[in-house]
């Protein structure tokens, strides 16, 4: 008798092996092609009720949408101020300040180490006067201001408070967020200044000062974004961010604060990538986990257990190839953040894989949020994906996976100890290398990069910053300030700051006096450095990851044989020095490339971070390398790379080849080639191609 089917769907399910469609996320979480109500835990939580999985507010966006907070800063304070006014007129509802790398690292614009960094990847701020220009015409008692600053937090926060005072605004009226998350700097971003213990003391002093004097201001934004961009899996980003949060809570408690004095003002910051449902689940999981972790401190105020977060769409998901496609990538990521329940959001511009965003691309990014908020009706329903079998199951899986990482960190004695052991950093670096391998092997697809490539690139305008002009302007202003101020009063304030660093006085409180007297950012930072010292990260190379994945690949085997033959012919392995010039600490790309060269058979040397062109040239000569590879992400390539080539020529070592990769706008390629660069690698270049082409350059 012929078997009777109840429905076409049942027939399809019976004839298809469902298990064959299972797959795993980067966190090794098994994903089924079909979810039912038996797949999820019993979840009766409502929005606004612990553990806040569905949102920290009962009404969420139905009452008030998320804050549109676009991260921006470039060139001078005046240029950035004009851009802010344009954004606020265009619908932006809060400000987020990007400082240049010189400012991040505690250097004034006239310091010789920052020649190529002034005004490039953010705004140059040397004095209170610069801060006043930055916020000219912007009422700081009405405008929420977020400041991404971690290294030079003491002078920047002091300048902000004094600039507000000179607007007639008291600290009690200020609202916004200071990033002030130094632990993630030691993990991934590297714009630190002082050693970990001294840095944690600074974090604690700022939390304590703000708890007493700035009740509306968030003194710290605990950031997973930079871990996300450095290659962390979702569970790693989630776990390490919350583990950092635990460390800051304990630091504040040791300073005598009660949990409810500061915990309601803690905030978080997550990156949002292209794994749409996992990113939604990540934010839901973060709220549930934070509520669970905070219970050990027995807070009485419910807000102490609420995880409030800012989100930013991914920079690393933006492609150099077909950059207009980045508009849809950013839209998908922005929707994931909104459906996950973010409190504020930044959307990246489509041209940021090529260079700094223009006014046009920034407007598209800003309007992406406005369209979601105003046109889609998504905000009219609270947690619209709540109850989805898939999303609820994924949320619980991420909670379970992240909890394992957190317990591992706790067993080490907390995140500061774990960072000193190098465990989280190495795990993130390995995850980044594995991600690149999956792309090279077409296991993960990026449209236009490793599949569906186009024959030509659209012509995209990229913002060009004249560093020399900005630096010259800053130098002139610094000279004027130093001429007009009471130098004896400044020296007294700086001496008091050194004494405070040696003792137990609150550093921000003492630095405020120095800021009012006219001390510069560099002077305040160096006064603290005199006591704490300047931290230098250890130089380490990750090896073995690429080789394990590629061991049976015929092209990889062929490349290794070519390198072996080179060694036989020349009497030694090909040798490369990899470096980042200037003050940019984003070293994900450099570490991934180092893995590839080492596993292919090159001898690989790394310079310390924050190397000058002269220092890199000297190390290249001393190590007798064949080639120097430069990773450039911070728009200083037209200054720093030619400077390195000139240093090699001056030393009679122009036989050492120079290659570079990273964020290199197409219009700058010929300039770099004319300057002497032997090979250029744009974002998305396969590792095999990079190593093979470099070997060809040497030969």
XYZ file of C-alpha atoms in Angstrom:
699
model
C 0.000 0.000 0.000
C 1.322 3.416 -0.931
C 2.361 5.480 2.114
C 0.016 8.393 2.776
C 1.565 11.783 3.549
C -0.293 14.209 5.778
C 1.213 17.244 4.057
C 3.959 18.268 1.615
C 5.900 19.708 4.588
C 5.848 16.377 6.408
C 7.028 14.598 3.271
C 9.889 17.074 2.867
C 10.968 16.672 6.491
C 10.824 12.891 6.300
C 12.846 12.636 3.110
C 15.451 15.196 4.227
C 18.070 14.501 6.877
C 17.627 17.474 9.214
C 20.903 16.655 10.967
C 22.796 17.227 7.704
C 21.826 20.908 7.845
C 23.226 21.509 11.337
C 26.126 23.949 11.610
C 28.242 25.519 14.337
C 28.944 29.124 15.227
C 32.457 30.461 15.864
C 31.787 29.679 19.542
C 31.159 26.024 18.664
C 27.449 26.369 19.432
C 25.448 23.836 17.405
C 22.694 25.444 15.334
C 19.704 23.442 14.123
C 17.808 24.263 10.926
C 14.510 24.071 12.822
C 13.586 25.184 16.350
C 10.443 24.324 18.294
C 9.142 25.170 21.750
C 11.052 22.183 23.157
C 14.327 23.857 22.131
C 14.183 26.695 24.631
C 14.323 27.109 28.402
C 11.248 28.299 30.247
C 11.546 32.087 30.056
C 8.821 34.061 31.787
C 10.800 37.305 32.073
C 9.118 40.543 31.020
C 10.940 43.713 29.925
C 12.002 45.793 32.906
C 11.987 42.790 35.258
C 15.109 40.843 36.370
C 17.087 39.308 34.777
C 16.240 41.941 32.097
C 16.773 39.530 29.184
C 13.999 41.300 27.281
C 15.189 44.831 28.115
C 15.923 47.052 31.085
C 12.861 49.267 30.571
C 9.288 48.005 30.702
C 8.348 50.177 27.716
C 11.695 50.151 25.841
C 11.483 52.061 22.520
C 7.688 52.441 22.575
C 8.210 55.272 25.056
C 11.547 56.639 23.808
C 13.809 55.404 20.978
C 17.476 54.684 21.425
C 19.941 57.586 21.354
C 21.565 58.270 17.983
C 25.156 58.897 19.058
C 27.519 59.108 16.072
C 31.242 58.773 16.924
C 33.168 61.568 15.232
C 36.249 63.708 15.492
C 38.918 64.779 13.033
C 41.358 67.540 12.288
C 41.014 70.580 14.560
C 38.520 71.353 17.313
C 36.858 73.965 15.054
C 36.389 71.538 12.153
C 34.963 68.890 14.458
C 32.671 71.439 16.136
C 31.272 72.460 12.741
C 30.660 68.792 11.927
C 28.850 68.304 15.267
C 26.507 71.204 14.556
C 25.756 69.729 11.121
C 24.995 66.322 12.665
C 22.728 67.760 15.356
C 20.740 69.648 12.722
C 20.458 66.375 10.757
C 18.789 64.406 13.538
C 21.639 63.220 15.765
C 20.597 63.357 19.427
C 23.914 63.151 21.332
C 27.646 63.577 20.746
C 30.461 61.022 20.766
C 34.017 62.364 20.581
C 36.858 60.635 18.748
C 40.259 61.951 19.861
C 43.390 61.650 17.758
C 46.035 59.084 18.679
C 48.446 61.676 20.040
C 45.802 62.736 22.561
C 44.982 59.114 23.442
C 48.601 58.412 24.251
C 49.108 61.509 26.397
C 51.265 63.532 23.979
C 50.839 67.180 23.063
C 50.763 67.866 19.326
C 54.326 69.239 19.398
C 55.888 65.958 20.588
C 58.264 64.419 18.001
C 56.733 60.923 18.367
C 53.342 62.029 16.979
C 54.349 63.811 13.769
C 52.036 61.701 11.568
C 49.156 61.290 14.016
C 47.938 64.806 14.822
C 44.300 65.299 13.824
C 44.255 62.143 11.697
C 41.940 59.564 13.300
C 40.287 62.004 15.684
C 40.413 65.549 16.984
C 43.594 67.012 18.508
C 43.043 68.278 22.083
C 46.041 69.786 23.899
C 44.439 72.291 26.293
C 41.232 73.465 27.940
C 41.007 76.060 25.155
C 40.833 73.258 22.561
C 38.039 71.609 24.556
C 36.129 74.914 24.674
C 36.456 75.253 20.883
C 35.254 71.661 20.452
C 31.957 72.399 22.247
C 31.480 76.007 21.156
C 27.764 76.748 20.861
C 26.800 73.340 22.303
C 25.132 73.606 25.741
C 26.828 70.952 27.838
C 24.046 70.995 30.425
C 21.593 69.813 27.753
C 23.793 67.650 25.484
C 24.880 64.136 26.465
C 28.544 63.715 25.517
C 30.369 60.411 25.146
C 34.184 60.519 25.078
C 36.198 57.552 23.872
C 39.275 57.986 26.023
C 41.223 55.500 28.118
C 44.901 56.432 28.365
C 44.781 60.192 28.943
C 41.478 60.072 30.846
C 42.660 62.337 33.679
C 43.511 65.446 31.589
C 40.615 64.930 29.159
C 38.034 64.655 31.933
C 39.599 67.642 33.698
C 39.472 69.731 30.490
C 35.814 68.764 29.925
C 34.764 69.784 33.446
C 36.688 73.083 33.262
C 35.330 73.872 29.768
C 31.798 73.358 31.151
C 32.590 75.592 34.139
C 33.602 78.343 31.741
C 30.199 77.913 30.032
C 28.689 78.512 33.477
C 27.705 74.848 33.874
C 28.370 72.930 37.086
C 29.644 69.316 37.111
C 26.292 68.222 38.575
C 24.581 69.241 35.308
C 26.859 67.250 32.980
C 25.591 64.058 31.379
C 27.324 61.549 29.155
C 29.874 58.766 29.296
C 33.647 58.455 29.567
C 34.961 55.180 28.168
C 37.714 54.872 30.811
C 38.013 51.101 30.183
C 41.741 50.499 30.499
C 41.615 46.705 30.825
C 40.468 46.235 27.244
C 43.386 48.430 26.149
C 45.784 45.837 27.580
C 43.702 43.122 25.922
C 43.358 44.434 22.362
C 43.395 48.159 21.573
C 46.702 49.152 23.199
C 46.203 52.908 23.658
C 47.401 52.644 27.246
C 49.964 54.902 28.915
C 50.660 53.590 32.421
C 51.129 50.045 33.791
C 47.999 48.035 34.744
C 48.018 48.697 38.511
C 48.455 52.469 38.138
C 45.864 52.501 35.354
C 43.323 50.741 37.563
C 43.941 53.316 40.293
C 43.104 56.069 37.778
C 39.881 54.277 36.792
C 38.908 54.035 40.455
C 39.666 57.715 41.123
C 37.434 58.779 38.225
C 34.567 56.521 39.333
C 34.875 57.887 42.892
C 35.025 61.536 41.766
C 32.054 61.189 39.423
C 29.970 59.332 42.020
C 30.272 62.354 44.324
C 30.356 65.251 41.855
C 28.825 64.180 38.499
C 25.673 62.220 39.407
C 24.312 62.242 35.827
C 27.582 61.157 34.200
C 28.654 57.558 33.459
C 32.308 57.323 34.603
C 33.061 54.181 32.614
C 31.856 52.367 29.492
C 33.025 48.776 29.656
C 33.864 47.938 26.082
C 33.585 44.696 24.161
C 33.612 46.534 20.839
C 37.366 46.520 20.472
C 37.535 42.812 21.336
C 34.914 42.242 18.634
C 37.025 44.197 16.136
C 40.194 42.357 17.206
C 38.605 39.033 16.272
C 36.982 37.750 19.474
C 34.081 35.339 19.132
C 30.725 36.523 20.445
C 31.025 34.508 23.665
C 34.576 35.822 24.224
C 33.467 39.420 23.702
C 30.533 38.884 26.046
C 32.515 37.109 28.769
C 35.646 39.254 28.772
C 33.614 42.469 28.762
C 31.581 41.375 31.779
C 34.717 40.068 33.515
C 36.268 43.530 33.039
C 33.101 44.977 34.543
C 33.475 42.772 37.615
C 37.053 43.999 38.038
C 35.949 47.643 37.951
C 33.163 46.972 40.466
C 35.657 45.425 42.867
C 38.086 48.308 42.365
C 35.394 50.852 43.271
C 34.370 48.825 46.327
C 37.961 48.748 47.600
C 37.956 52.565 47.447
C 35.163 52.649 50.030
C 32.196 53.196 47.702
C 28.913 51.369 48.250
C 27.654 49.314 45.304
C 24.583 51.500 44.781
C 26.699 54.685 44.778
C 28.268 53.876 41.410
C 26.794 50.732 39.811
C 23.705 52.503 38.365
C 26.094 54.693 36.313
C 28.149 51.841 34.835
C 27.556 51.356 31.116
C 28.713 48.920 28.437
C 29.687 49.049 24.769
C 29.378 46.140 22.324
C 30.284 45.634 18.686
C 27.620 44.321 16.322
C 28.659 42.123 13.410
C 26.951 40.261 10.588
C 25.818 37.129 12.496
C 22.397 38.710 12.867
C 20.536 36.456 15.287
C 23.632 35.768 17.388
C 24.178 39.511 17.833
C 20.569 39.968 18.974
C 21.030 37.078 21.400
C 24.349 38.487 22.638
C 22.759 41.677 23.973
C 19.934 39.717 25.610
C 22.478 37.334 27.159
C 24.613 40.246 28.391
C 21.733 41.706 30.407
C 20.832 38.359 31.999
C 24.455 37.552 32.872
C 25.196 40.998 34.347
C 22.133 40.783 36.562
C 23.336 37.367 37.724
C 26.898 38.572 38.374
C 25.798 41.674 40.281
C 23.648 39.661 42.693
C 26.801 38.668 44.633
C 27.215 42.319 45.712
C 23.634 42.474 47.079
C 22.591 45.826 45.560
C 19.396 47.425 46.875
C 18.831 49.695 43.874
C 17.461 47.656 40.909
C 19.379 49.922 38.494
C 22.661 48.541 39.877
C 21.829 45.220 38.179
C 20.699 46.668 34.838
C 23.153 46.435 31.953
C 22.814 49.563 29.827
C 24.734 49.496 26.579
C 25.852 51.522 23.608
C 26.467 49.605 20.381
C 28.450 50.295 17.231
C 28.202 48.473 13.950
C 31.338 46.598 13.000
C 34.266 48.295 11.323
C 35.971 45.025 10.453
C 32.929 43.835 8.474
C 33.220 46.847 6.143
C 34.834 45.865 2.859
C 37.320 47.756 0.751
C 35.855 46.012 -2.289
C 32.451 47.318 -3.452
C 32.190 49.747 -0.506
C 28.611 50.777 -1.347
C 27.567 47.284 -0.244
C 28.642 48.365 3.242
C 25.433 50.397 3.486
C 23.382 47.192 3.683
C 25.890 45.565 6.040
C 25.603 48.492 8.439
C 21.799 48.422 8.152
C 21.647 44.723 9.060
C 23.970 45.254 12.020
C 22.032 48.314 13.195
C 18.783 46.318 13.138
C 20.412 43.567 15.207
C 21.447 46.152 17.818
C 17.942 47.621 17.922
C 16.224 44.235 18.116
C 18.705 43.298 20.848
C 17.655 46.326 22.908
C 20.590 48.769 22.787
C 20.288 52.124 24.613
C 22.312 54.069 22.036
C 23.846 53.334 18.659
C 26.560 54.439 16.249
C 26.366 53.341 12.622
C 29.608 53.212 10.652
C 29.992 54.924 7.285
C 30.306 52.852 4.121
C 33.700 54.316 3.171
C 35.583 53.574 6.412
C 37.469 50.612 4.935
C 39.058 53.127 2.544
C 39.694 56.055 4.861
C 38.014 58.617 7.100
C 34.272 59.139 6.431
C 33.056 62.130 4.446
C 30.053 64.306 5.309
C 27.995 62.446 2.702
C 28.798 58.956 3.991
C 28.281 60.108 7.591
C 24.826 61.397 6.639
C 23.915 58.031 5.098
C 25.079 56.289 8.281
C 23.079 58.643 10.513
C 19.963 58.357 8.365
C 20.203 54.565 8.503
C 19.231 54.843 12.166
C 16.541 57.440 11.486
C 14.951 55.203 8.852
C 14.862 52.240 11.261
C 13.442 54.472 13.999
C 10.904 56.389 11.910
C 9.876 54.135 9.005
C 10.053 50.455 9.960
C 7.686 50.418 12.981
C 10.228 48.129 14.712
C 10.364 50.378 17.819
C 6.585 50.114 18.324
C 6.886 46.582 19.768
C 8.994 45.695 22.818
C 11.550 42.918 22.180
C 9.772 41.712 19.011
C 12.021 38.634 18.746
C 11.289 37.583 22.322
C 9.760 34.095 22.322
C 11.420 33.144 19.041
C 12.453 29.526 19.575
C 15.736 30.179 17.808
C 16.587 33.467 19.548
C 15.705 32.182 23.011
C 17.768 29.009 22.520
C 20.702 31.023 21.142
C 20.487 33.479 24.058
C 20.739 30.631 26.564
C 23.609 28.991 24.659
C 25.596 32.243 24.736
C 24.873 32.661 28.458
C 26.187 29.147 29.111
C 29.280 29.591 26.912
C 30.170 33.025 28.300
C 29.681 31.798 31.865
C 32.398 29.159 31.231
C 34.868 31.864 30.147
C 33.981 34.067 33.142
C 34.532 31.190 35.576
C 37.912 30.547 33.949
C 38.871 34.212 34.496
C 37.639 34.135 38.096
C 39.776 31.057 38.823
C 42.823 33.031 37.662
C 42.023 35.738 40.223
C 40.124 38.178 38.013
C 40.760 39.953 34.735
C 43.839 41.937 35.794
C 45.624 38.689 36.691
C 44.363 36.979 33.524
C 45.663 39.864 31.385
C 49.071 39.647 33.078
C 49.124 35.935 32.198
C 48.210 36.800 28.594
C 45.399 34.227 28.381
C 42.445 36.278 27.033
C 44.675 38.137 24.559
C 46.069 34.916 23.077
C 42.574 33.401 22.798
C 41.302 36.451 20.915
C 44.329 36.450 18.599
C 43.799 32.762 17.821
C 40.107 33.384 17.082
C 41.091 36.230 14.703
C 43.544 33.990 12.843
C 40.946 31.221 12.554
C 38.422 33.717 11.162
C 40.857 34.795 8.438
C 41.578 31.152 7.579
C 37.858 30.426 7.183
C 37.601 33.367 4.787
C 40.611 32.227 2.784
C 39.117 28.711 2.590
C 35.666 30.043 1.558
C 34.071 28.535 4.678
C 32.817 32.028 5.546
C 31.624 34.217 2.681
C 31.993 37.963 2.234
C 30.224 39.099 -0.903
C 32.560 40.969 -3.227
C 35.671 39.838 -1.332
C 36.016 36.053 -1.544
C 32.911 35.476 -3.688
C 31.094 37.426 -6.420
C 34.057 39.754 -6.927
C 33.552 42.694 -9.256
C 35.839 43.678 -12.112
C 36.090 47.303 -11.069
C 35.820 49.526 -8.026
C 33.396 52.464 -7.779
C 35.080 55.828 -7.388
C 34.569 56.792 -3.725
C 35.702 60.128 -2.288
C 37.751 59.769 0.899
C 38.285 62.509 3.453
C 41.834 63.863 3.398
C 43.292 65.473 6.538
C 46.233 67.850 6.178
C 48.224 66.763 9.246
C 50.886 69.401 8.748
C 48.304 72.189 8.737
C 46.552 70.893 11.867
C 49.835 70.280 13.672
C 51.148 73.733 12.777
C 47.950 75.299 14.136
C 48.183 73.281 17.367
C 51.856 74.190 17.853
C 51.044 77.872 17.498
C 48.244 77.627 20.052
C 50.400 75.677 22.497
C 53.079 78.371 22.280
C 50.488 81.092 22.924
C 49.035 79.297 25.973
C 52.472 78.739 27.486
C 53.395 82.372 26.948
C 50.220 83.763 28.553
C 49.853 81.484 31.607
C 51.456 81.762 35.045
C 54.263 79.223 34.648
C 55.055 79.112 38.362
C 51.424 78.241 39.138
C 51.482 75.477 36.505
C 54.693 73.995 37.932
C 53.167 74.035 41.424
C 50.049 72.198 40.190
C 52.149 69.594 38.365
C 54.267 69.036 41.467
C 51.054 68.551 43.463
C 49.905 66.017 40.874
C 53.146 64.023 41.209
C 52.718 64.058 44.988
C 49.116 62.861 44.621
C 50.287 59.999 42.381
C 52.779 58.979 45.070
C 50.069 59.211 47.750
C 46.352 58.537 47.881
C 44.706 61.821 46.878
C 42.133 61.703 44.065
C 44.070 62.327 40.843
C 41.185 63.893 38.921
C 40.547 66.381 41.711
C 44.201 67.487 41.694
C 44.363 67.523 37.863
C 41.411 69.927 37.728
C 43.582 72.566 39.423
C 46.318 71.999 36.852
C 43.799 72.327 34.004
C 42.455 75.606 35.423
C 46.028 76.921 35.640
C 46.609 76.198 31.936
C 48.610 72.945 32.080
C 48.553 70.989 28.822
C 47.430 67.409 28.268
C 51.021 66.304 27.733
C 52.241 68.029 30.892
C 49.552 66.418 33.054
C 50.172 62.996 31.494
C 53.942 63.238 31.873
C 53.611 64.348 35.511
C 51.805 61.057 36.184
C 54.311 59.163 34.042
C 57.130 60.511 36.210
C 55.627 58.450 39.054
C 53.928 55.527 37.308
C 56.211 55.015 34.297
C 55.062 54.302 30.719
C 53.955 50.748 29.925
C 55.490 48.808 27.036
C 53.512 45.765 25.875
C 55.447 42.513 25.383
C 56.146 41.582 21.752
C 54.739 38.133 20.969
C 53.969 36.204 17.789
C 51.192 33.637 17.459
C 52.257 30.579 15.448
C 50.802 27.271 14.301
C 47.183 28.299 13.688
C 47.490 28.821 9.920
C 49.736 25.796 9.454
C 47.285 23.456 11.222
C 44.451 24.602 8.982
C 46.434 24.613 5.720
C 48.669 21.563 6.171
C 46.939 19.607 3.363
C 46.404 22.542 1.022
C 48.497 22.016 -2.160
C 49.067 25.760 -2.652
C 50.323 26.107 0.925
C 52.629 23.105 0.463
C 53.988 24.607 -2.763
C 54.641 27.942 -1.025
C 56.504 26.253 1.830
C 58.654 24.382 -0.691
C 59.521 27.665 -2.434
C 60.578 29.152 0.900
C 62.693 26.084 1.692
C 64.376 26.463 -1.687
C 65.024 30.147 -0.949
C 66.762 29.116 2.294
C 68.913 26.557 0.455
C 69.897 29.091 -2.203
C 70.546 32.006 0.179
C 71.789 30.155 3.241
C 69.004 31.457 5.483
C 65.238 31.865 5.715
C 63.573 34.940 4.225
C 63.246 37.430 7.089
C 60.540 40.071 7.575
C 60.116 42.829 10.143
C 56.461 43.644 10.786
C 55.606 47.020 12.282
C 52.934 49.581 13.042
C 54.261 53.120 12.842
C 53.037 55.977 14.994
C 50.577 55.754 17.863
C 48.011 53.328 16.410
C 47.654 50.282 18.672
C 45.146 48.239 16.623
C 47.331 45.223 15.891
C 44.840 42.525 14.846
C 45.919 42.625 11.185
C 49.591 42.651 12.104
C 49.228 39.589 14.365
C 47.266 37.624 11.739
C 49.858 38.438 9.073
C 52.681 37.477 11.452
C 51.053 34.066 11.936
C 50.895 33.508 8.186
C 54.524 34.450 7.524
C 55.842 32.401 10.450
C 53.822 29.301 9.532
C 54.895 29.559 5.894
C 58.573 29.475 6.899
C 59.681 33.111 7.191
C 61.730 34.332 10.124
C 59.428 36.971 11.623
C 60.409 39.922 13.820
C 57.945 42.382 15.348
C 58.743 45.918 16.440
C 57.277 47.151 19.711
C 54.047 49.111 19.340
C 54.272 52.888 18.833
C 57.509 52.736 16.860
C 58.814 55.759 14.937
C 60.045 55.396 11.337
C 63.655 55.886 12.530
C 63.305 53.174 15.195
C 61.760 50.705 12.733
C 64.506 51.353 10.172
C 67.170 50.805 12.832
C 65.624 47.494 13.929
C 65.303 46.339 10.306
C 69.017 46.974 9.720
C 70.114 45.416 13.013
C 68.020 42.291 12.346
C 69.273 42.074 8.741
C 65.787 41.598 7.292
C 64.901 41.305 3.630
C 61.640 43.226 3.892
C 59.686 45.510 6.235
C 55.913 45.035 6.350
C 53.854 48.000 7.605
C 50.270 47.750 8.845
C 48.476 51.103 8.544
C 44.959 51.823 9.854
C 45.086 55.369 11.197
C 45.510 57.485 8.041
C 49.151 58.387 8.724
C 50.521 56.363 5.804
C 51.475 59.305 3.568
C 53.681 60.719 6.330
C 55.053 57.682 8.155
C 55.759 55.199 5.328
C 57.851 57.586 3.164
C 59.685 58.606 6.364
C 60.673 54.961 6.987
C 61.871 54.553 3.398
C 63.950 57.734 3.743
C 65.496 56.435 6.985
C 66.532 53.200 5.231
C 68.052 55.177 2.352
C 69.968 57.462 4.717
C 71.451 54.396 6.408
C 72.456 52.860 3.064
C 69.932 50.040 3.481
C 67.646 50.773 0.541
C 68.017 47.128 -0.536
C 65.519 46.313 2.247
C 62.129 46.222 0.548
C 59.049 47.873 2.050
C 55.511 46.529 1.726
C 52.339 47.796 3.389
C 48.724 46.876 3.944
C 45.609 48.146 5.703
C 43.361 51.160 5.205
C 45.031 52.666 2.147
C 42.710 54.836 0.002
C 42.957 53.955 -3.723
C 43.980 57.499 -4.634
C 47.058 57.145 -2.390
C 48.378 53.924 -3.937
C 50.459 55.574 -6.648
C 51.852 58.069 -4.144
C 53.117 55.189 -1.991
C 54.509 53.275 -4.966
C 56.336 56.412 -6.129
C 57.707 56.778 -2.582
C 59.254 53.305 -2.883
C 56.666 50.838 -1.592
C 57.230 47.494 -3.352
C 53.785 45.953 -2.760
C 50.388 47.068 -1.419
C 47.781 44.809 0.185
C 44.214 46.013 0.624
C 41.764 44.675 3.249
C 40.526 41.188 2.375
C 43.762 40.063 0.699
C 44.146 36.274 1.207
C 47.056 35.298 3.460
C 48.516 32.971 0.831
C 48.613 35.805 -1.696
C 50.274 38.163 0.794
C 53.085 35.713 1.639
C 53.619 34.573 -1.964
C 53.765 38.133 -3.318
C 56.174 39.178 -0.552
C 58.502 36.300 -1.423
C 58.358 37.489 -5.026
C 59.308 41.026 -3.932
C 62.410 39.674 -2.176
C 63.375 37.500 -5.146
